[in-house]
XYZ file of C-alpha atoms in Angstrom:
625
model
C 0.000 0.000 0.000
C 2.913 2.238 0.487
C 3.451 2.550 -3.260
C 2.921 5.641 -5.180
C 0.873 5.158 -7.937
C 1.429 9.253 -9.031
C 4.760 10.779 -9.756
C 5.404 13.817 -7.935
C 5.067 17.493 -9.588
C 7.116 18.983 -11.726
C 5.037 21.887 -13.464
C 2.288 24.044 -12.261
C -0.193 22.156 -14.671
C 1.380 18.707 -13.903
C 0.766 19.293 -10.049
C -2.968 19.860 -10.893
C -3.503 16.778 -12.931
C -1.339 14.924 -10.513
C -3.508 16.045 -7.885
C -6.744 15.546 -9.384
C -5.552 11.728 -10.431
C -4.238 10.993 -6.423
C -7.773 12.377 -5.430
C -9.567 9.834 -7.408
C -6.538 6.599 -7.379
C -6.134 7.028 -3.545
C -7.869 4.082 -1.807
C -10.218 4.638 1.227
C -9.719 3.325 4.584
C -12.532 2.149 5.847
C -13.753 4.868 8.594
C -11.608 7.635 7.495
C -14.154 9.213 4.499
C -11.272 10.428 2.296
C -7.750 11.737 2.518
C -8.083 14.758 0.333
C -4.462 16.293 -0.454
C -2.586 19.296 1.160
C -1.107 22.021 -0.834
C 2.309 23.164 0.030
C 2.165 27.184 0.272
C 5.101 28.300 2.392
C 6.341 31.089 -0.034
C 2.702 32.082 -0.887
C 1.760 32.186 2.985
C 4.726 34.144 3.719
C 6.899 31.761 5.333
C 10.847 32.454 3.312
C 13.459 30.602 5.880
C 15.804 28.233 3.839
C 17.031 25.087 5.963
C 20.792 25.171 5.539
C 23.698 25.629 7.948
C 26.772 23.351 6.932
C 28.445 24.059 10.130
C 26.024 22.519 12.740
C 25.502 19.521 10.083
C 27.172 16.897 12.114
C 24.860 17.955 14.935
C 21.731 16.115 13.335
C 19.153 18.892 12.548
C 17.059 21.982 13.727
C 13.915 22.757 15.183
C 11.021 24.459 14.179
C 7.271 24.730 15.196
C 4.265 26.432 16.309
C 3.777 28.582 19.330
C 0.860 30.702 20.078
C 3.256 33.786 20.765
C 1.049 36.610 21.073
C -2.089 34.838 23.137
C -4.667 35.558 20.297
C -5.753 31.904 19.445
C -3.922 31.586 16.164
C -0.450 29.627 15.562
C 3.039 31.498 15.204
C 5.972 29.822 13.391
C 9.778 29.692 15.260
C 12.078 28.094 12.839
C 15.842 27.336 13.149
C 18.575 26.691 10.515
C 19.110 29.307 8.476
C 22.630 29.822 7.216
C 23.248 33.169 8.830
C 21.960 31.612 12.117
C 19.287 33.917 12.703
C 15.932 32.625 14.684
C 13.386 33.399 12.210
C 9.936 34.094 13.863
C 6.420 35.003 12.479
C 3.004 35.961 13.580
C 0.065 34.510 12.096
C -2.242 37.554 10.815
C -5.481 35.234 11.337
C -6.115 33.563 8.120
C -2.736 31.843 8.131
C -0.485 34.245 6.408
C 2.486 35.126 8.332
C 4.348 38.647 8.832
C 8.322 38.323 9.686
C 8.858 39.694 13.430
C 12.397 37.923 12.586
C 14.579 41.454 12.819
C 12.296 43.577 15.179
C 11.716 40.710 18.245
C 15.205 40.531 19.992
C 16.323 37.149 19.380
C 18.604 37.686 16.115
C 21.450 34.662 15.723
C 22.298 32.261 18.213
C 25.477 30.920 16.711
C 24.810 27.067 17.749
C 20.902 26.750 17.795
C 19.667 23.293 17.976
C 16.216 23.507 18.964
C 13.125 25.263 20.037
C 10.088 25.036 22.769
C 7.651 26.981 23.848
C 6.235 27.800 27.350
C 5.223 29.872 30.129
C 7.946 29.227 32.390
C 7.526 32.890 34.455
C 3.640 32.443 34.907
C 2.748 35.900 33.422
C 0.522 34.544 30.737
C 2.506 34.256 27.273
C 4.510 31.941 26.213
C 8.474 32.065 26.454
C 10.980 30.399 23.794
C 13.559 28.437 25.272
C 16.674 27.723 22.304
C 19.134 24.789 23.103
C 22.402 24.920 21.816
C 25.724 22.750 20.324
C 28.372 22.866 23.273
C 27.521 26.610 23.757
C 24.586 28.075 26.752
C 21.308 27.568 26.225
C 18.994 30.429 26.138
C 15.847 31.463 27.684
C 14.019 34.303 26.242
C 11.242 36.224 28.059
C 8.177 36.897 25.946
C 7.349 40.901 26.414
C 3.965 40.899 25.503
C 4.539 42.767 22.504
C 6.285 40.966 20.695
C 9.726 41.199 21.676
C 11.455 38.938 23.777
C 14.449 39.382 26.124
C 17.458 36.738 26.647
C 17.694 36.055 30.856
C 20.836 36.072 32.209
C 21.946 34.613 34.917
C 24.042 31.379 36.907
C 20.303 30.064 38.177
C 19.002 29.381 34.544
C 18.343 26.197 32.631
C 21.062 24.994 30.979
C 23.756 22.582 28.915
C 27.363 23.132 27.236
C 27.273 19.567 25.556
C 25.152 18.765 22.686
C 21.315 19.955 23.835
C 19.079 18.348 21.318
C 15.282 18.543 22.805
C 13.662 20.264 25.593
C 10.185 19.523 27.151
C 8.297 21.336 30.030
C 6.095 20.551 32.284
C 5.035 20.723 36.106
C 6.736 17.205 37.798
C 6.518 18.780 41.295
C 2.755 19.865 41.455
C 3.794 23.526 43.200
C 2.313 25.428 39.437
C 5.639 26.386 37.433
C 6.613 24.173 34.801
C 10.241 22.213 34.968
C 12.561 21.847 32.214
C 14.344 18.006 30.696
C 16.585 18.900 28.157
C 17.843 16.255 25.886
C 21.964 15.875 25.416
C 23.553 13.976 22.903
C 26.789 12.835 24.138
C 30.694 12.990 22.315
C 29.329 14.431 19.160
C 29.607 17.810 16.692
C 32.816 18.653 18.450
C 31.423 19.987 21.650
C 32.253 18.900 25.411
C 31.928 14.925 25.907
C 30.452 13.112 28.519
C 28.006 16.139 29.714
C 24.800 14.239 30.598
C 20.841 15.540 30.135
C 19.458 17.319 32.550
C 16.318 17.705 34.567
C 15.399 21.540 35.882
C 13.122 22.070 39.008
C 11.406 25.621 37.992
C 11.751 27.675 41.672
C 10.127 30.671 40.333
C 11.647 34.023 39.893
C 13.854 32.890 37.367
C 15.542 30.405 39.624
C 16.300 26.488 38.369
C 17.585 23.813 40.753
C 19.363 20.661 38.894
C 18.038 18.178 40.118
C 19.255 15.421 37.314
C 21.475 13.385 40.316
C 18.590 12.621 42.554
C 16.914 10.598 40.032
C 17.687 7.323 39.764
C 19.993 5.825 36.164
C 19.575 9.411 35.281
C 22.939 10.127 34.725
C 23.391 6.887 32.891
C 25.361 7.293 29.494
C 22.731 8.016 26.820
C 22.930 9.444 23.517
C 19.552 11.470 24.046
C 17.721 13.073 21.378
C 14.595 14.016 22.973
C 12.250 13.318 25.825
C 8.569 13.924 26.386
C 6.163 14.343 28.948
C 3.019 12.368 29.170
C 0.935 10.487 31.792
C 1.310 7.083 31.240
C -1.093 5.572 34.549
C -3.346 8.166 34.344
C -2.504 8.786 37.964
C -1.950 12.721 37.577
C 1.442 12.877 37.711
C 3.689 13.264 34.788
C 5.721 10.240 33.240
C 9.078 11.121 31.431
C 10.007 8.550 27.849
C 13.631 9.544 26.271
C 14.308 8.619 22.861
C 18.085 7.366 23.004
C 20.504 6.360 20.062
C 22.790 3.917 19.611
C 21.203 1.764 22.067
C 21.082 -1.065 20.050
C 25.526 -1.026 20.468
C 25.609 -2.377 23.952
C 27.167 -2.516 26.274
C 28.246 1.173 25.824
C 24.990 2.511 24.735
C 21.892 3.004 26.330
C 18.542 2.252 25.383
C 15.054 4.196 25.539
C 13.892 4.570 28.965
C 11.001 5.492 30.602
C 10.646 6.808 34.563
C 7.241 6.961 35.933
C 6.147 9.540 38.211
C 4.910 8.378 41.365
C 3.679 11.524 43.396
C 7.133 13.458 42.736
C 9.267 10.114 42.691
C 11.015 9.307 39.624
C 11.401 5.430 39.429
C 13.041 3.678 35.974
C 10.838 1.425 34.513
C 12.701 0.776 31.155
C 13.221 -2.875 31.273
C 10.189 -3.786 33.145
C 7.472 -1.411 31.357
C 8.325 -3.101 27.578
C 9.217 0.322 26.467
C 13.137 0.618 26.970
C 13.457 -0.855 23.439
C 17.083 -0.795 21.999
C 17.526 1.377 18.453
C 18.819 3.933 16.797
C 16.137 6.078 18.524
C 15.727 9.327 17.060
C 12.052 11.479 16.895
C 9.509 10.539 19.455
C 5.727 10.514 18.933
C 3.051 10.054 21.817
C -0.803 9.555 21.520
C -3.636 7.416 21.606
C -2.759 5.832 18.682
C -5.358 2.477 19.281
C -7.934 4.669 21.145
C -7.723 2.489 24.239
C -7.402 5.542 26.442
C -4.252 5.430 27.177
C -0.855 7.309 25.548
C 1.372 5.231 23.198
C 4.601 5.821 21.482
C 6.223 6.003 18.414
C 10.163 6.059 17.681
C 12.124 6.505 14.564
C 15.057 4.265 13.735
C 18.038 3.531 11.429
C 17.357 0.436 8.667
C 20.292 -1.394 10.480
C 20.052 -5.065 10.693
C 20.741 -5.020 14.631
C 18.644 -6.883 17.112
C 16.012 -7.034 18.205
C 14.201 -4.550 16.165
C 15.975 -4.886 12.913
C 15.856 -1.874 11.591
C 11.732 -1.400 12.268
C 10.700 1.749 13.692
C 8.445 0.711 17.341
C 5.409 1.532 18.211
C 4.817 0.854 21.532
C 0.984 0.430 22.717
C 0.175 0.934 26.466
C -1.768 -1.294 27.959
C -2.971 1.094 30.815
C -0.981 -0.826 33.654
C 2.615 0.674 32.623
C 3.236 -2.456 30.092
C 3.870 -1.762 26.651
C 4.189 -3.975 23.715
C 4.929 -3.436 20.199
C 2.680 -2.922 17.575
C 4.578 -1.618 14.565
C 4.084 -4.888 12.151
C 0.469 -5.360 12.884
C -0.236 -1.709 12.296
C 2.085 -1.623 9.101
C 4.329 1.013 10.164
C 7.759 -0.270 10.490
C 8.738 2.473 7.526
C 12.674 0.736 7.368
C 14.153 4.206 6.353
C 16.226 6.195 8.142
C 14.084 8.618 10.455
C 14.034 11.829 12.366
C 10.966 13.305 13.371
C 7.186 12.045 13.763
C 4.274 13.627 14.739
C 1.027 11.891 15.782
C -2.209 14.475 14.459
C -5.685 13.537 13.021
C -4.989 14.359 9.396
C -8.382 14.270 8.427
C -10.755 14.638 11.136
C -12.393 10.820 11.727
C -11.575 11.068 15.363
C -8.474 8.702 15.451
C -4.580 9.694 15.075
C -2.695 9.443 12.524
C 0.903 9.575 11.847
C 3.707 11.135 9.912
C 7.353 10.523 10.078
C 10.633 12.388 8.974
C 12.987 10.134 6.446
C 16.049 11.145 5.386
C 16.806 10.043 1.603
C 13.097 8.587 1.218
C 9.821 10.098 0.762
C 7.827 10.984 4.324
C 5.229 8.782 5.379
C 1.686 9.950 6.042
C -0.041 7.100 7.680
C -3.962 7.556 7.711
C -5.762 5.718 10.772
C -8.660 3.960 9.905
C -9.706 2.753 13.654
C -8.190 -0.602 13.233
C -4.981 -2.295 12.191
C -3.457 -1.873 9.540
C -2.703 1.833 8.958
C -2.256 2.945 5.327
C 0.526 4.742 4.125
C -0.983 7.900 2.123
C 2.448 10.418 1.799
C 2.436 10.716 -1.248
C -0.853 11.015 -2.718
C -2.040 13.359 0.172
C 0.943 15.255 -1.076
C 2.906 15.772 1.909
C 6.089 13.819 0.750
C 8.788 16.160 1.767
C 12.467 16.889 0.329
C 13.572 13.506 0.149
C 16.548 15.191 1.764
C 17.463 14.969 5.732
C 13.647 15.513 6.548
C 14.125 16.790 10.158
C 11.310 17.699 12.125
C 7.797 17.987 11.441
C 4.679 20.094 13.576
C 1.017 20.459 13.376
C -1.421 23.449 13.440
C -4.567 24.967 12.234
C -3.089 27.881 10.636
C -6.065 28.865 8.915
C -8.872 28.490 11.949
C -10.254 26.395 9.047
C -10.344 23.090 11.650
C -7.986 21.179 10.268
C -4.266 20.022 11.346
C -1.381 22.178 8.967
C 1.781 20.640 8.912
C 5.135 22.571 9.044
C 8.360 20.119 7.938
C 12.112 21.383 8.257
C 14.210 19.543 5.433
C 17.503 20.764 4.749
C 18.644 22.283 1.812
C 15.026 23.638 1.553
C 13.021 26.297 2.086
C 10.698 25.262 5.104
C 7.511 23.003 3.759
C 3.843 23.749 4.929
C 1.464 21.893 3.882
C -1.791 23.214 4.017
C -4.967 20.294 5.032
C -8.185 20.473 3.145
C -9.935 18.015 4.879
C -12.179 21.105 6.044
C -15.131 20.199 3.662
C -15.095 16.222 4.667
C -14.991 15.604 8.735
C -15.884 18.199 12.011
C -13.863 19.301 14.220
C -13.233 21.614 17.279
C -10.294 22.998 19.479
C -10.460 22.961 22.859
C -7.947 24.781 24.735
C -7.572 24.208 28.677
C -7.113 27.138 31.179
C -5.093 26.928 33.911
C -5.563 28.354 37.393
C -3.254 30.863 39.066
C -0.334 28.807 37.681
C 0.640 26.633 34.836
C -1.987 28.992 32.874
C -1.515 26.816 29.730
C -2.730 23.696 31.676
C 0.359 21.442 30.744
C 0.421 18.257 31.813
C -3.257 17.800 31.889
C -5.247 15.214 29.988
C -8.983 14.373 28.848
C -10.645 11.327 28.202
C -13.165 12.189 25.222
C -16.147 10.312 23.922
C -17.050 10.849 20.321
C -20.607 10.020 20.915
C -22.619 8.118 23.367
C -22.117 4.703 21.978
C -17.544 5.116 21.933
C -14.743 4.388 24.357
C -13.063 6.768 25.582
C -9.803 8.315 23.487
C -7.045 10.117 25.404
C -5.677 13.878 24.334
C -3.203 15.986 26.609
C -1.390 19.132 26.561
C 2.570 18.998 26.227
C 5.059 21.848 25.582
C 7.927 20.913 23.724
C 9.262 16.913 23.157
C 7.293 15.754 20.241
C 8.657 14.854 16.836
C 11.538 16.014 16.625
C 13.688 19.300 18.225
C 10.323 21.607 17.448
C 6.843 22.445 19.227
C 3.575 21.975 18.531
C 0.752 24.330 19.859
C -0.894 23.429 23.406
C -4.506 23.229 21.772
C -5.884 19.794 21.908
C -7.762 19.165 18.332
C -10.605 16.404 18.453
C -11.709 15.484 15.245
C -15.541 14.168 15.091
C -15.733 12.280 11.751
C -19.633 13.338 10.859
C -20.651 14.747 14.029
C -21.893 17.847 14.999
C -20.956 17.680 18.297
C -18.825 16.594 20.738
C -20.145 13.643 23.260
C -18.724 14.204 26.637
C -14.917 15.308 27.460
C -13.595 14.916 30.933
C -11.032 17.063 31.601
C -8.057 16.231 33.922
C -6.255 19.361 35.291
C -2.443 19.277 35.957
C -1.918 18.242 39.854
C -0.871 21.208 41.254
C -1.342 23.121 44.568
C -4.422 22.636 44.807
C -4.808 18.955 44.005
C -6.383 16.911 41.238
C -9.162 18.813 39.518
C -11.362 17.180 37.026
C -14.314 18.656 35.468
C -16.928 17.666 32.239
C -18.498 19.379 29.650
C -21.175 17.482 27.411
C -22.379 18.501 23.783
C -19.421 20.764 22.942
C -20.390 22.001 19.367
C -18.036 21.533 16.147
C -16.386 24.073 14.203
C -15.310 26.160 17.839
C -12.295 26.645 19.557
C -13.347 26.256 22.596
C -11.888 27.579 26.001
C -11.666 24.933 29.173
C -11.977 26.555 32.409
C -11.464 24.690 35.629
C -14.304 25.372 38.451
C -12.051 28.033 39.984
C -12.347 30.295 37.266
C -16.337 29.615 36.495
C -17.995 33.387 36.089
C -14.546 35.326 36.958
C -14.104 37.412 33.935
C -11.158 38.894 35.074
C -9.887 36.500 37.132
C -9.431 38.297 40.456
C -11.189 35.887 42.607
C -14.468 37.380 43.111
C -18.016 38.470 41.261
C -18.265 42.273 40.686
C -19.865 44.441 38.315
C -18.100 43.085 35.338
C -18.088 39.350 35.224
C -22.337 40.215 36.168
C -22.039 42.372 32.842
C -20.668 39.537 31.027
C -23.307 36.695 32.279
C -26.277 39.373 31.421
C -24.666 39.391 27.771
C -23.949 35.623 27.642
C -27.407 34.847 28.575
C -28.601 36.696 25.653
C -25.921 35.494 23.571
C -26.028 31.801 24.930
C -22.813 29.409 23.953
C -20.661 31.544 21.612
C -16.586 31.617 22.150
C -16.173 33.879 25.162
C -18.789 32.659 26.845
C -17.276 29.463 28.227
C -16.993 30.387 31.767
C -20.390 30.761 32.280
C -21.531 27.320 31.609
C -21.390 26.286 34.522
C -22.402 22.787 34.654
C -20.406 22.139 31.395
C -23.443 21.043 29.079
C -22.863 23.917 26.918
C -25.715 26.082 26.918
C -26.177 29.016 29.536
C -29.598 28.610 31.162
C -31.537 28.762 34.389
C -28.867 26.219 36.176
C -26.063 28.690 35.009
C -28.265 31.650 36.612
C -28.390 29.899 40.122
C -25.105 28.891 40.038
C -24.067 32.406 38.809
C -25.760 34.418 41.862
C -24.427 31.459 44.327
C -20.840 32.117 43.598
C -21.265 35.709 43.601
C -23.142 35.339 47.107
C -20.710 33.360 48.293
C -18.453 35.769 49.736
C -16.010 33.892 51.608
C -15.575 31.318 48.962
C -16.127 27.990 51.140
C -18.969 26.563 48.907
C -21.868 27.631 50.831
C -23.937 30.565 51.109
C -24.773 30.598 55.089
C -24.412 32.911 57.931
C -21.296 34.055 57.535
C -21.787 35.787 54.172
C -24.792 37.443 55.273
C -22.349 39.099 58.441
C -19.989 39.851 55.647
C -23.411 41.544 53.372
C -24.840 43.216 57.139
C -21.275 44.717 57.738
C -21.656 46.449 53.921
C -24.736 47.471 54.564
C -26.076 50.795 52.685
C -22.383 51.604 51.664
C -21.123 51.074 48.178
C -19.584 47.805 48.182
C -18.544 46.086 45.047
C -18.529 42.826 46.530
C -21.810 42.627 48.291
C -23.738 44.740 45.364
C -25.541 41.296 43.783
C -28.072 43.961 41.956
C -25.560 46.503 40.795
C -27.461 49.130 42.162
C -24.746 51.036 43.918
C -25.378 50.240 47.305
C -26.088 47.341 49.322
C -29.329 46.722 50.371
C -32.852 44.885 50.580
C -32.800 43.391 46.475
C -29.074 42.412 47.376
C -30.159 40.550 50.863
C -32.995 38.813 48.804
C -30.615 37.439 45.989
C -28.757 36.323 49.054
C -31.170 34.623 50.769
C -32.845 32.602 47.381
C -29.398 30.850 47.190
C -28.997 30.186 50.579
C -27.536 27.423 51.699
């Protein structure tokens, strides 16, 4: 199946017959409706950054990606590699068109960039770019807010002089900042040997402890490329899986591994869990690939003829009780190429993940999910087959708000490939993008269980930052593709454990075609998020009544089935009654109401009229209790 039946393009008109013939030769999985073909429009979309910098070739790539970088709900592009070694960066006007910030936002070269991520390390609400580097200081740039960013300095910062490949964030600790892993790939490019990865407790205020040598076979030799964060049990704590090279050389190398989380305790599980396979291990890919709930992985590999996986690329399938076991033949996606990236994404909106992978020398793979083994292998004819040059890294978006999954690959010796999805017309989709509390704004680390309809199991989607595919970032939204539906089933959102504990909270009916906010129950009718119910968020629930469940009205659903009704009302005028935010409306709000009595008092004014009084003690008193 992995044949091309259609030559790739070599003139304008030959692309459009070639295009028309894969749309009507390409064979349909069964469940997946069609694969209708992207169109590659970097240049016309804006995007000019040329993949090519001989002097960090022996290094094995660059990152690039998608970062919402200015908060307003539409991807921005970071992309490494040029030949003058500047970062190039770009905002996304709306409609997926992209204006260079590249000379005006304060990054400018970084002599030995290796790769990118994206997150919110400070707490102040945008996201920050963190840069790794070959045998040279990382760098951590503050976002501004207006779209310039500012290099830290400092001796308490995140960081690596050997060969910093990846870097992945996320909260490990449960106290609301996110922590840093940063991938190094030891004795190579000419920088500093033996300098192992490194795990970063975030302190806040700019501060990072290393913490790498109180975790267990940390420290272990490892050729590390990258590492991701994901929870593996399900028990709200996050699980870390390193993709390793070489590991299939022992005894010198060292496989994959995988250390599970329990309650702030790292404990190796490689050999036990299945997953610390032995490989050339290069790009990593997690998902619910078999939609049993639970987050898989995918590895690239070298088509070396060394046990035991003989040049296949794994996919490992979790079982839900920290045992994995591999899956690659029966799902048809061993590839036998040499590989770099790979990116799990529902290309075309049936509700189940597919996957593309990064070859080097050998056209991309696209393989299209149809719900049960085996996957198909649709690169080509969807037209996303890459340079057939050292295909790096690979990242998914909606550039165009049109609901379906871009995709941005960094080949060298290219200009930077994005291929635009036009699956719009064939499947639903929405967005949903989780809020976070006081901390961790961006919600990383936390999870959903989703049901497509009444009748499905449950599917698993999470938010990382940083360490998928390969070196790059992917935005934080979590895309659920509904095949025909109009709406959503149920989604049961898992918060990231932090101060506060485990917070979990579901929303029914969620309507296609939105991108739709997620707010935990702390922020529920707190517009502005200062902690209480004034005059404005009151504003705001009038409106949203009137309006009922339109984007921006999220947080006033307050039993999650979207629609804002007479439920939403009383739960509205409870919150805002309850003054000293225990859960009940009893006697001591009414001593806190008494004590404001006549006065203006923003708090205690229920009706808005000014001044506290007898309409304000009777809203009061009809949610009592």
């Amino acid at each position: 199946m992995r044949k091309g039946v259609c030559s790739m393009r070599t003139t304008t008109m030959t692309s459009v017959l070639v295009a028309c013939l894969c749309a009507v030769a390409t064979p349909r999985a069964q469940g997946d409706n069609s694969v209708l073909p992207f169109t590659e429009e970097a240049v016309e979309r804006g995007l000019i950054h040329w993949v090519d910098t001989p002097q960090l070739y022996g290094t094995y790539g660059f990152g690039s990606g998608f970062a919402d970088l200015d908060n307003d709900g539409d991807p921005d592009a970071v992309l490494l590699g040029r030949t003058d070694l500047i970062v190039s960066v770009y905002e996304n006007d709306g409609t997926g068109h992209f204006i260079s910030r590249t000379f005006t936002c304060g990054i400018g070269s970084v002599p030995k960039q290796s790769a990118f991520s994206a997150a919110d390390f400070d707490n102040d609400g945008d996201l920050d770019i963190f840069i790794t580097q070959i045998g040279q200081t990382c760098r951590l740039y503050r976002n501004n807010g207006d779209w310039t960013f500012s290099v830290m300095t400092g001796p308490s910062l995140p960081t690596s002089n050997g060969v910093a490949k990846g870097s992945a964030w996320s909260d490990i600790d449960f106290d609301g900042d996110l922590d840093l892993h940063i991938a190094v790939y030891r004795n190579a490019g000419g920088a500093p040997m033996n300098i192992p990865s490194a795990m970063f407790r975030n302190d806040g205020g700019g501060v990072f402890t290393n913490i790498s040598s109180t975790i267990p076979g940390f420290l272990d030799p490892a050729y590390s490329f990258t590492g991701t964060w994901t929870d593996i049990d399900l028990d709200g704590d996050q699980d870390l899986y390193v993709s390793n090279d070489r590991g299939s050389l022992p005894p010198f190398f060292q496989g994959n591994q995988l250390w599970r989380n329990d309650d702030g305790t790292f404990v190796e599980i490689s050999s036990t869990s299945g997953a610390g396979v032995a490989l050339f291990s290069m790009g990593l890919a997690s998902g619910d690939f078999d939609g049993n709930g639970y987050p898989d992985f995918y590895t690239t590999n070298l088509p070396s003829p060394n046990q035991p996986l003989l040049g296949q690329n794994p996919l490992l399938l979790n079982h839900s009780d920290s045992i994995f076991t591999q899956g690659q033949v029966l799902w048809d996606v061993e590839v036998f190429a040499s590989g770099w990236g790979c990116e799990m994404f529902d290309a075309n909106n049936d509700g189940t993940l597919d996957l593309y992978v990064n070859n080097q020398f050998a056209t991309n793979n696209l393989f299209i999910n149809p719900g049960s083994p085996p996957a198909v292998d649709y690169g080509i004819l969807a037209g996303v087959p890459g340079s057939r040059n050292y295909s790096w890294c690979s990242s998914v978006a909606d550039i165009d708000g049109d609901g379906d999954l871009d995709l941005l690959v960094g080949d060298l010796g290219s200009n930077a490939l994005l291929y635009v999805n036009h699956s719009e017309s064939v499947n639903h989709a929405l967005k949903a993008r989780p809020v976070g509390e006081a901390t961790n704004r961006f919600a990383v680390g936390g999870w959903a269980h989703v049901w497509l309809d009444q009748s499905s199991s449950p599917i698993f989607r999470d938010v990382w930052s940083g360490g998928r595919s390969y070196l790059g970032h992917t935005t934080t939204d979590m895309h659920i593709g509904l095949g025909s539906r109009t709406a959503l089933a149920q989604l049961e959102m898992h918060w990231p454990r932090g101060p506060a504990g485990n917070v979990v909270r579901t929303f029914r009916n969620l309507p296609a075609g939105g991108h739709w906010r997620l707010y935990p129950p702390s922020r529920l009718g707190d517009v502005d998020g200062d902690g209480a119910i004034t005059a404005i968020d009151r504003a705001t629930f009038d409106a949203c009544v009137l309006e009922g469940f339109v984007e921006g009205c999220e947080m006033m659903d307050f039993d999650g089935d979207s629609d804002i009704d007479g439920a939403d009302d009383f739960a509205f005028r409870h919150k805002a009654s309850d003054f000293d935010g225990d859960g009940i409306v009893g006697p001591t709000d009414l001593g806190i109401m008494l004590g404001a009595w006549g006065v203006p008092n923003q708090l205690c004014d229920l009706d808005g009229s000014g001044a506290v009084g007898a309409t304000d003690l009777g809203m009061l008193l009809g949610v009592w209790g």
